[in-house]
Short mmCIF file of C-alpha atoms and ligand atoms in Angstrom, two decimals:
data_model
loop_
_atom_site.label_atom_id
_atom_site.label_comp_id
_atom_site.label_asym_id
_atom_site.label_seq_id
_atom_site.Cartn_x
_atom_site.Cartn_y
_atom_site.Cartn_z
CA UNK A 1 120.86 37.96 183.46
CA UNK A 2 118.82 34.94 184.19
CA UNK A 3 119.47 33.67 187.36
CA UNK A 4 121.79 30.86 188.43
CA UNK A 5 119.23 29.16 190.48
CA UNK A 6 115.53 28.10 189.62
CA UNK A 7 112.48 28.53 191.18
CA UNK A 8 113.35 26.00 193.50
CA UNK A 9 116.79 27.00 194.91
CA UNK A 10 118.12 24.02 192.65
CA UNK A 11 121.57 25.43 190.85
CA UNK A 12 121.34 25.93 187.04
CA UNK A 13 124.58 28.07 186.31
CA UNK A 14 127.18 28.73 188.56
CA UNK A 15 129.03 31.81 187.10
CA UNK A 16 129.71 33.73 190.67
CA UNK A 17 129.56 33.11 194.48
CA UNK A 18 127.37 36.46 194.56
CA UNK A 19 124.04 35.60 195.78
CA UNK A 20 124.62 31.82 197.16
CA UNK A 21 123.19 31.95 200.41
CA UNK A 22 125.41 29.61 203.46
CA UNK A 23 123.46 27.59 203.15
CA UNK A 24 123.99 27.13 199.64
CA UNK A 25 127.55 27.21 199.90
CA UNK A 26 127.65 25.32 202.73
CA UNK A 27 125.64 22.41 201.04
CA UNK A 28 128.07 22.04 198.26
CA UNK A 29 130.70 21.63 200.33
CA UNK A 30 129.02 19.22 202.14
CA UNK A 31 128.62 17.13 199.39
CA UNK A 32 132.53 17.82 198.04
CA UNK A 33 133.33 16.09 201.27
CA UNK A 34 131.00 13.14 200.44
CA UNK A 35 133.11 12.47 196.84
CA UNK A 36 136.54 13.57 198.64
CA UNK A 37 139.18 10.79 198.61
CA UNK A 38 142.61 10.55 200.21
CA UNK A 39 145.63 10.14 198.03
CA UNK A 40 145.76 6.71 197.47
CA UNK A 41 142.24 5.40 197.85
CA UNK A 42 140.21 4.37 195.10
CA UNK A 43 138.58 7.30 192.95
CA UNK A 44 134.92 7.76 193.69
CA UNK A 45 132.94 6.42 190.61
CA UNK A 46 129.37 7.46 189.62
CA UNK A 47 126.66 7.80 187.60
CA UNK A 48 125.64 11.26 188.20
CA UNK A 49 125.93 12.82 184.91
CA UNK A 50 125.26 9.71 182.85
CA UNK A 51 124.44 10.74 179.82
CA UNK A 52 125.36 14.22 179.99
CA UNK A 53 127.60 15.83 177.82
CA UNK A 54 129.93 18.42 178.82
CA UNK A 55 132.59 20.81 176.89
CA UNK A 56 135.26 22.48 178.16
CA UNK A 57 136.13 25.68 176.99
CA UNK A 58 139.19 27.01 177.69
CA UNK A 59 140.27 30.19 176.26
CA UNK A 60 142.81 31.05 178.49
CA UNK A 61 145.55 28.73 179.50
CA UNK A 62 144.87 26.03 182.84
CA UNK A 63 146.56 22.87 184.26
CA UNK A 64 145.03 22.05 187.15
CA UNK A 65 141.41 23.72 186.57
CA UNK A 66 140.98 21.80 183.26
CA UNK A 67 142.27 18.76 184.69
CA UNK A 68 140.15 18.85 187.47
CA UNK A 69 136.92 19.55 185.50
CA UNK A 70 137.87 16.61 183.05
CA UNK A 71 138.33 14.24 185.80
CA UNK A 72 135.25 15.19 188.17
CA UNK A 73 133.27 15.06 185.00
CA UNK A 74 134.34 11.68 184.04
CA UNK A 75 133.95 10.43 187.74
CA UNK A 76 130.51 11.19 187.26
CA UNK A 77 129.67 9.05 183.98
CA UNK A 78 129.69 12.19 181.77
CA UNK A 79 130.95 12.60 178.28
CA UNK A 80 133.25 15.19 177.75
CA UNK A 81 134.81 17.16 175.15
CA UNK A 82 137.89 19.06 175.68
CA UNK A 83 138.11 21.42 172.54
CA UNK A 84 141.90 22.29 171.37
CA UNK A 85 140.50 26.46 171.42
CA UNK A 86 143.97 27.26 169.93
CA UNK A 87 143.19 25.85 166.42
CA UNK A 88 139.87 26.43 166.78
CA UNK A 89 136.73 28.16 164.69
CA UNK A 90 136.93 31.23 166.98
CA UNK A 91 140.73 31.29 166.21
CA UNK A 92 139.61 31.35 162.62
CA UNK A 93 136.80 34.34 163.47
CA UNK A 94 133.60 32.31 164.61
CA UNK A 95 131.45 34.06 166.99
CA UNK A 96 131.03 32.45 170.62
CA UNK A 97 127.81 32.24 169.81
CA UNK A 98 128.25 29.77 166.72
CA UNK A 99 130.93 27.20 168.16
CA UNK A 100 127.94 27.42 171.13
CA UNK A 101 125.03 26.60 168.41
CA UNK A 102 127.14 24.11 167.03
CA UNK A 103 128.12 22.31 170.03
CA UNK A 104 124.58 22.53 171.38
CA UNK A 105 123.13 21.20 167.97
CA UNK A 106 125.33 17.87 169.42
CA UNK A 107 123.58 17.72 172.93
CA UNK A 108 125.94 19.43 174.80
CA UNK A 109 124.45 19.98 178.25
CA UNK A 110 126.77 21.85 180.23
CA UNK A 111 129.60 24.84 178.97
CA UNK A 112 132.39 24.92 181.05
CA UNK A 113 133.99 28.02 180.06
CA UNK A 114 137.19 30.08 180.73
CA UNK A 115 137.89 33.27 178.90
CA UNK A 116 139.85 36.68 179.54
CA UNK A 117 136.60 38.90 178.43
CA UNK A 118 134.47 40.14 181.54
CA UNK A 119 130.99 39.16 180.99
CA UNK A 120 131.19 36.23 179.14
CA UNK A 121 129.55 33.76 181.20
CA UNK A 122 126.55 35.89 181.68
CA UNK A 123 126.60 36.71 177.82
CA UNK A 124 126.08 32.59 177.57
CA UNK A 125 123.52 32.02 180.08
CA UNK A 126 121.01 34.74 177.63
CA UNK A 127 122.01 32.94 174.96
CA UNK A 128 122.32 29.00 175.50
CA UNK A 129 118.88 26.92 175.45
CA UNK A 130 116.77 25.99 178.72
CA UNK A 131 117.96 23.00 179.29
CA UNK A 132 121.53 23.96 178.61
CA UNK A 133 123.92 24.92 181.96
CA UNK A 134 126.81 27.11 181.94
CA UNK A 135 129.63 26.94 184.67
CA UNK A 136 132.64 29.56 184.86
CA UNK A 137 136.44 28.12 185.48
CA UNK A 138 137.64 32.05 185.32
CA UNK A 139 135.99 35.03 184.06
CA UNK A 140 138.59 37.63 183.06
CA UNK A 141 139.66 39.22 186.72
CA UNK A 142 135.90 39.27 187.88
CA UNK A 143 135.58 35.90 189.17
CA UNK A 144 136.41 32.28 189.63
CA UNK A 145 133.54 30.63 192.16
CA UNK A 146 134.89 26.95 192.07
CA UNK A 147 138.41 27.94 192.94
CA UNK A 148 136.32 30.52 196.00
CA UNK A 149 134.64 26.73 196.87
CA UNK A 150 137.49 24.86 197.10
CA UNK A 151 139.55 27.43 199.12
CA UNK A 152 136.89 27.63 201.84
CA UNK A 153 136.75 23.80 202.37
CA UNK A 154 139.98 23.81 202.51
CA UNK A 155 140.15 25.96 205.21
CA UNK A 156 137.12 24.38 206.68
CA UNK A 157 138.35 20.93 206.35
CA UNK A 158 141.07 22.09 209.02
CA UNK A 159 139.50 24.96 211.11
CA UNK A 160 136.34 23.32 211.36
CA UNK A 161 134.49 27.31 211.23
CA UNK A 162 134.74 30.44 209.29
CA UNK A 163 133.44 32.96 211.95
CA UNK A 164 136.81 33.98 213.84
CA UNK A 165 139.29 33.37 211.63
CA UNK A 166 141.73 36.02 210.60
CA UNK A 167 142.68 35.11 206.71
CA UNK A 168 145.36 37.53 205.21
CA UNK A 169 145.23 37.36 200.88
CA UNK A 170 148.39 38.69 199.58
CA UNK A 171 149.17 39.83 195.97
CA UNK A 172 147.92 41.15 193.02
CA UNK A 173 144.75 41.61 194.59
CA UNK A 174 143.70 43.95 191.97
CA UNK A 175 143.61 41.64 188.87
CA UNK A 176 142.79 38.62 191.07
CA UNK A 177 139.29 36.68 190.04
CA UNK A 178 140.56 33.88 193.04
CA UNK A 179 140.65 36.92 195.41
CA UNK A 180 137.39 37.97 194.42
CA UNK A 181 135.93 34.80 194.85
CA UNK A 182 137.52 33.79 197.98
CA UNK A 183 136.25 36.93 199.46
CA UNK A 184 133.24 36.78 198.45
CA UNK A 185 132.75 32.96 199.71
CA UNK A 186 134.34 33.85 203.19
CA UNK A 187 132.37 36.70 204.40
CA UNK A 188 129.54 35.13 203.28
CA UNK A 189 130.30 31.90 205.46
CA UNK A 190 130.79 34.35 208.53
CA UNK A 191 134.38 35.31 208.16
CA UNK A 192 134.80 38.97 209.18
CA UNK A 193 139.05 39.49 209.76
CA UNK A 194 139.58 39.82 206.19
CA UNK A 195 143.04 41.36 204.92
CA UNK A 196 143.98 42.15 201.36
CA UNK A 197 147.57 42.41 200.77
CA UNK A 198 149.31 44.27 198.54
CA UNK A 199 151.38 46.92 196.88
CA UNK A 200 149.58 50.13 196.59
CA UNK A 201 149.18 49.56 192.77
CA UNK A 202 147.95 46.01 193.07
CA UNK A 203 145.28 46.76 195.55
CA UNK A 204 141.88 46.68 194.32
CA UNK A 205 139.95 49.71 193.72
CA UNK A 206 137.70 51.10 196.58
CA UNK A 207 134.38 50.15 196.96
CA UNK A 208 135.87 46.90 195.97
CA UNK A 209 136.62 44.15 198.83
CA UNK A 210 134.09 45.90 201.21
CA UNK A 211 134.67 43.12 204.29
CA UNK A 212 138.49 43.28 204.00
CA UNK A 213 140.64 45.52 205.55
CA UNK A 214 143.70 46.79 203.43
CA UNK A 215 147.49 46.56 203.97
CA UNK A 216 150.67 47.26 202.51
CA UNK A 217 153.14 46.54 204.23
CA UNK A 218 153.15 41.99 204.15
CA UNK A 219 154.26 41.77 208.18
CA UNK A 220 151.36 43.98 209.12
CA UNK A 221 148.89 41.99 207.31
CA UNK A 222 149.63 38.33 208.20
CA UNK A 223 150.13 39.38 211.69
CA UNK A 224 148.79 36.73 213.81
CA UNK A 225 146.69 35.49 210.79
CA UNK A 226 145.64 31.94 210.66
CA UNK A 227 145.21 31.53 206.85
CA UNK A 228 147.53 33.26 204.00
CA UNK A 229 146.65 33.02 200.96
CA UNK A 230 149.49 33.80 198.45
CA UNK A 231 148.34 35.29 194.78
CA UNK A 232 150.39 35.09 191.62
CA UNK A 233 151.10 38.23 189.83
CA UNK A 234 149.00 38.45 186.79
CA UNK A 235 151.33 39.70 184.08
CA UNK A 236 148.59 38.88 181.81
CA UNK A 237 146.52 41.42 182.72
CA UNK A 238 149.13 44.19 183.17
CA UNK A 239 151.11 46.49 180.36
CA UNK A 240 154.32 45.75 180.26
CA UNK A 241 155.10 49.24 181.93
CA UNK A 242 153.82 48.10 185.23
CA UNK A 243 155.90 44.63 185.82
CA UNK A 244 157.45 44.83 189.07
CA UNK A 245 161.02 43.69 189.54
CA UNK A 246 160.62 40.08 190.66
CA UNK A 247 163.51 39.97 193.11
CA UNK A 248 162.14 43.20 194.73
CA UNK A 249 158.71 41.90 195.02
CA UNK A 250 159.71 39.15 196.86
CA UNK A 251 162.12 41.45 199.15
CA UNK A 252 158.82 43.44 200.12
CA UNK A 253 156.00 40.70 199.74
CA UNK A 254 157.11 37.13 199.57
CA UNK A 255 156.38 34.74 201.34
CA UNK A 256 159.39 33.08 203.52
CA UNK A 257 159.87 30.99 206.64
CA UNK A 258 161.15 33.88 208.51
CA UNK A 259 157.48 36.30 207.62
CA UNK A 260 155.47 33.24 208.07
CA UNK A 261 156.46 33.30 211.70
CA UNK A 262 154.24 36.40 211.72
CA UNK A 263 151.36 34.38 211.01
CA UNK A 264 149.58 32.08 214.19
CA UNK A 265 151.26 29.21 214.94
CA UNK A 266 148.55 27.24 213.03
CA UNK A 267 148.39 28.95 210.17
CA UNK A 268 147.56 27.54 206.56
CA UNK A 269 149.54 28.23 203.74
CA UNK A 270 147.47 28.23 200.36
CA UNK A 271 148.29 29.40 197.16
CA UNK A 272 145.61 28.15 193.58
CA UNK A 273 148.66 27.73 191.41
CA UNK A 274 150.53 27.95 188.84
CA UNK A 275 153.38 29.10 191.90
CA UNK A 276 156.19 31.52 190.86
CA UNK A 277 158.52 30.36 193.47
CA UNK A 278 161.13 32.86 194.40
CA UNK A 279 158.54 35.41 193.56
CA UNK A 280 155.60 35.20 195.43
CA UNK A 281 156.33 31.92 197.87
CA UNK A 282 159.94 30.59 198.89
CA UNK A 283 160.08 26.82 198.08
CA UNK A 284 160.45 25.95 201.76
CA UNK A 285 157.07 27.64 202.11
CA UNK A 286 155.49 25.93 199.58
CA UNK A 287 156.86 22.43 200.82
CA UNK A 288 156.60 22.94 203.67
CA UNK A 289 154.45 21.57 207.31
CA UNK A 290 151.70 24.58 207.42
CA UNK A 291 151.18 24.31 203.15
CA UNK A 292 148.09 22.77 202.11
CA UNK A 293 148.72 24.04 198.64
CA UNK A 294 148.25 19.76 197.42
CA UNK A 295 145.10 19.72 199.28
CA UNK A 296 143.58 22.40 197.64
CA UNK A 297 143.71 20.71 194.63
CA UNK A 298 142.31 17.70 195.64
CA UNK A 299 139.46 19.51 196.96
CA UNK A 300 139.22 20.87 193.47
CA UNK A 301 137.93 17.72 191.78
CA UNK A 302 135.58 17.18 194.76
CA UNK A 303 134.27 20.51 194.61
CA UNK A 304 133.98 20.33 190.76
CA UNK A 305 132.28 16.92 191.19
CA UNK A 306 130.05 18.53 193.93
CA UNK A 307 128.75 21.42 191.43
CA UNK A 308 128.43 19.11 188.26
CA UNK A 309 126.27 16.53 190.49
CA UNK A 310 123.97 19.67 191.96
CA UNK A 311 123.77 20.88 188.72
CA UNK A 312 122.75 17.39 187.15
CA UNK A 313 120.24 17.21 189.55
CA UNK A 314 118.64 20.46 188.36
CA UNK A 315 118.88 19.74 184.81
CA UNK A 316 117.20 16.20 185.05
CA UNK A 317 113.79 18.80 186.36
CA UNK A 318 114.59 20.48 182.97
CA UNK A 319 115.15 17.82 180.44
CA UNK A 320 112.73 16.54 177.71
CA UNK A 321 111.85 13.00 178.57
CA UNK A 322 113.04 10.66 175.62
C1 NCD B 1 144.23 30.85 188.99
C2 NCD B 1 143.47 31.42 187.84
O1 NCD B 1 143.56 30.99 186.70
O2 NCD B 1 142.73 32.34 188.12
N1 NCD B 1 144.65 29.53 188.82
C3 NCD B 1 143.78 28.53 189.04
O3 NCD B 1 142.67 28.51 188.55
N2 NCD B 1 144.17 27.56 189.88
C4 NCD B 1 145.27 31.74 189.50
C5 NCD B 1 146.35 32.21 188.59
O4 NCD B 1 146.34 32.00 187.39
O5 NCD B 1 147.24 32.87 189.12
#
């Protein structure tokens, strides 16, 4: 694969957390802070991606990723195409690679992309021109590095370090590309009391998750914990054979105010979304004093905006002058 930084360090692709230094990460988060806005102030505007065209390419369904990519684009002067994939040529049998061409042929500058196939991102950065950037919003169960950002600001926003913390992920750990991600964005910011969560079957395979230690039983792994992140169950990604019951998930792994005493007394509640409540999370979780589930998706558009605007930067070093 061609890498997703050039010579200089300056990001070109951003398809996985895997190989961003801290610093790296630590920079983009730096500047997500810079474009962050609290509910009710005025949006940041700015010309960062002026006349850069982005497409968004969503084969799999998204509310809040989509939205946020739309909107951080758009803060950022950029023109942006969100393609209805449903009715589209790939629908009708057209390769990746020609809706790609053809989008490219119309100065499209940077692919944000979102499919169920492992190795699609990577397959585009071989294949797209030079000048051309690819970002993931999902690959398949593999990955999901802009969710991974905006879960560690989150959670640096109000613990001010990573190195220290105990954060406890519980779920489908096994299927989950925002576990992945997370993981891999948290022990390389210095976090080393990392807990996966889960039923035997959803836990990943070994090998996997090498800085987290494993649990299945919930109480024992938010013990004292001062994050929890709660995971949706991926049906998607299951046979139907292995649905669990969703009453007797929640018995043995939901989240309610009762377990979430477990947790520190300063604990953060997080959870990317779409929430299955009464399955995963009890509403009063959710809604409740230690959730920052809102926050994380403000810091969403600011870490999209921060990723678009490094990756701008880069491209400008890469562009034919008029
Ligand atoms: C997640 C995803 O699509 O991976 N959602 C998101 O991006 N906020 C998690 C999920 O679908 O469960």
């Amino acid at each position: 694969m061609r890498s997703q930084q050039d010579s200089a360090g300056g990001l070109r692709h951003l398809i996985t957390l895997d190989g961003l230094t801290r610093d790296a990460l630590t920079a983009i988060l730096d500047r997500a802070e810079s474009y962050r806005r609290l509910p009710g102030q005025p949006a940041y505007e700015g010309r960062e991606l002026a006349g850069v065209t982005l497409a968004n390419l969503f084969f799999e369904p998204s509310t809040r990723t989509r939205a946020s990519f739309d909107l951080a684009s758009r803060r950022l002067g950029a023109h942006v195409l969100n393609l209805d994939l449903h009715s589209s040529s790939r629908a009708k049998g057209e390769s990746m690679l020609d809706t790609i061409y053809t989008l490219e042929a119309m100065n499209t500058d940077v692919f944000v992309i979102r499919d169920s196939e492992a190795g699609m991102p990577e397959f585009l950065i071989d294949h797209v021109a030079p000048h051309v950037s690819v970002i993931s919003a999902g690959e398949a169960h593999v990955s999901h590095p802009t969710q991974g950002l905006l879960d560690v600001l989150t959670i640096r926003t109000h613990k001010r370090r990573f190195a220290g913390l105990k954060v406890a992920i519980v779920g489908d750990i096994k299927h989950s590309r925002v576990a992945r991600s997370a993981h891999q964005a948290l022990s390389t910011l210095g976090t080393t009391d990392i807990r996966v969560v889960a039923p035997q079957a959803l836990l990943p395979a070994e090998g996997e998750f090498r800085a987290a230690q494993r649990f299945t039983r919930i109480e024992d792994g938010i013990a004292g914990a001062d994050v929890v992140m709660m995971l949706r169950i991926q049906k998607e990604r299951m046979a139907q054979s292995a649905f669990l019951d969703d009453a007797a998930y929640f018995r043995d792994f939901g989240l309610d105010a009762q377990r979430l005493k477990l947790a520190a007394a300063s604990v953060l509640v997080m959870h990317p979304g779409p929430m299955n409540r009464g399955v995963e999370i009890s509403s009063q979780v959710a809604d409740g004093p230690r959730s920052v589930i809102r926050e994380q998706v403000n810091n969403g558009v600011a870490v999209r905006m921060a990723v678009l605007a490094s990756i701008a930067a880069t491209l400008t070093r890469h562009r034919r002058p008029l």
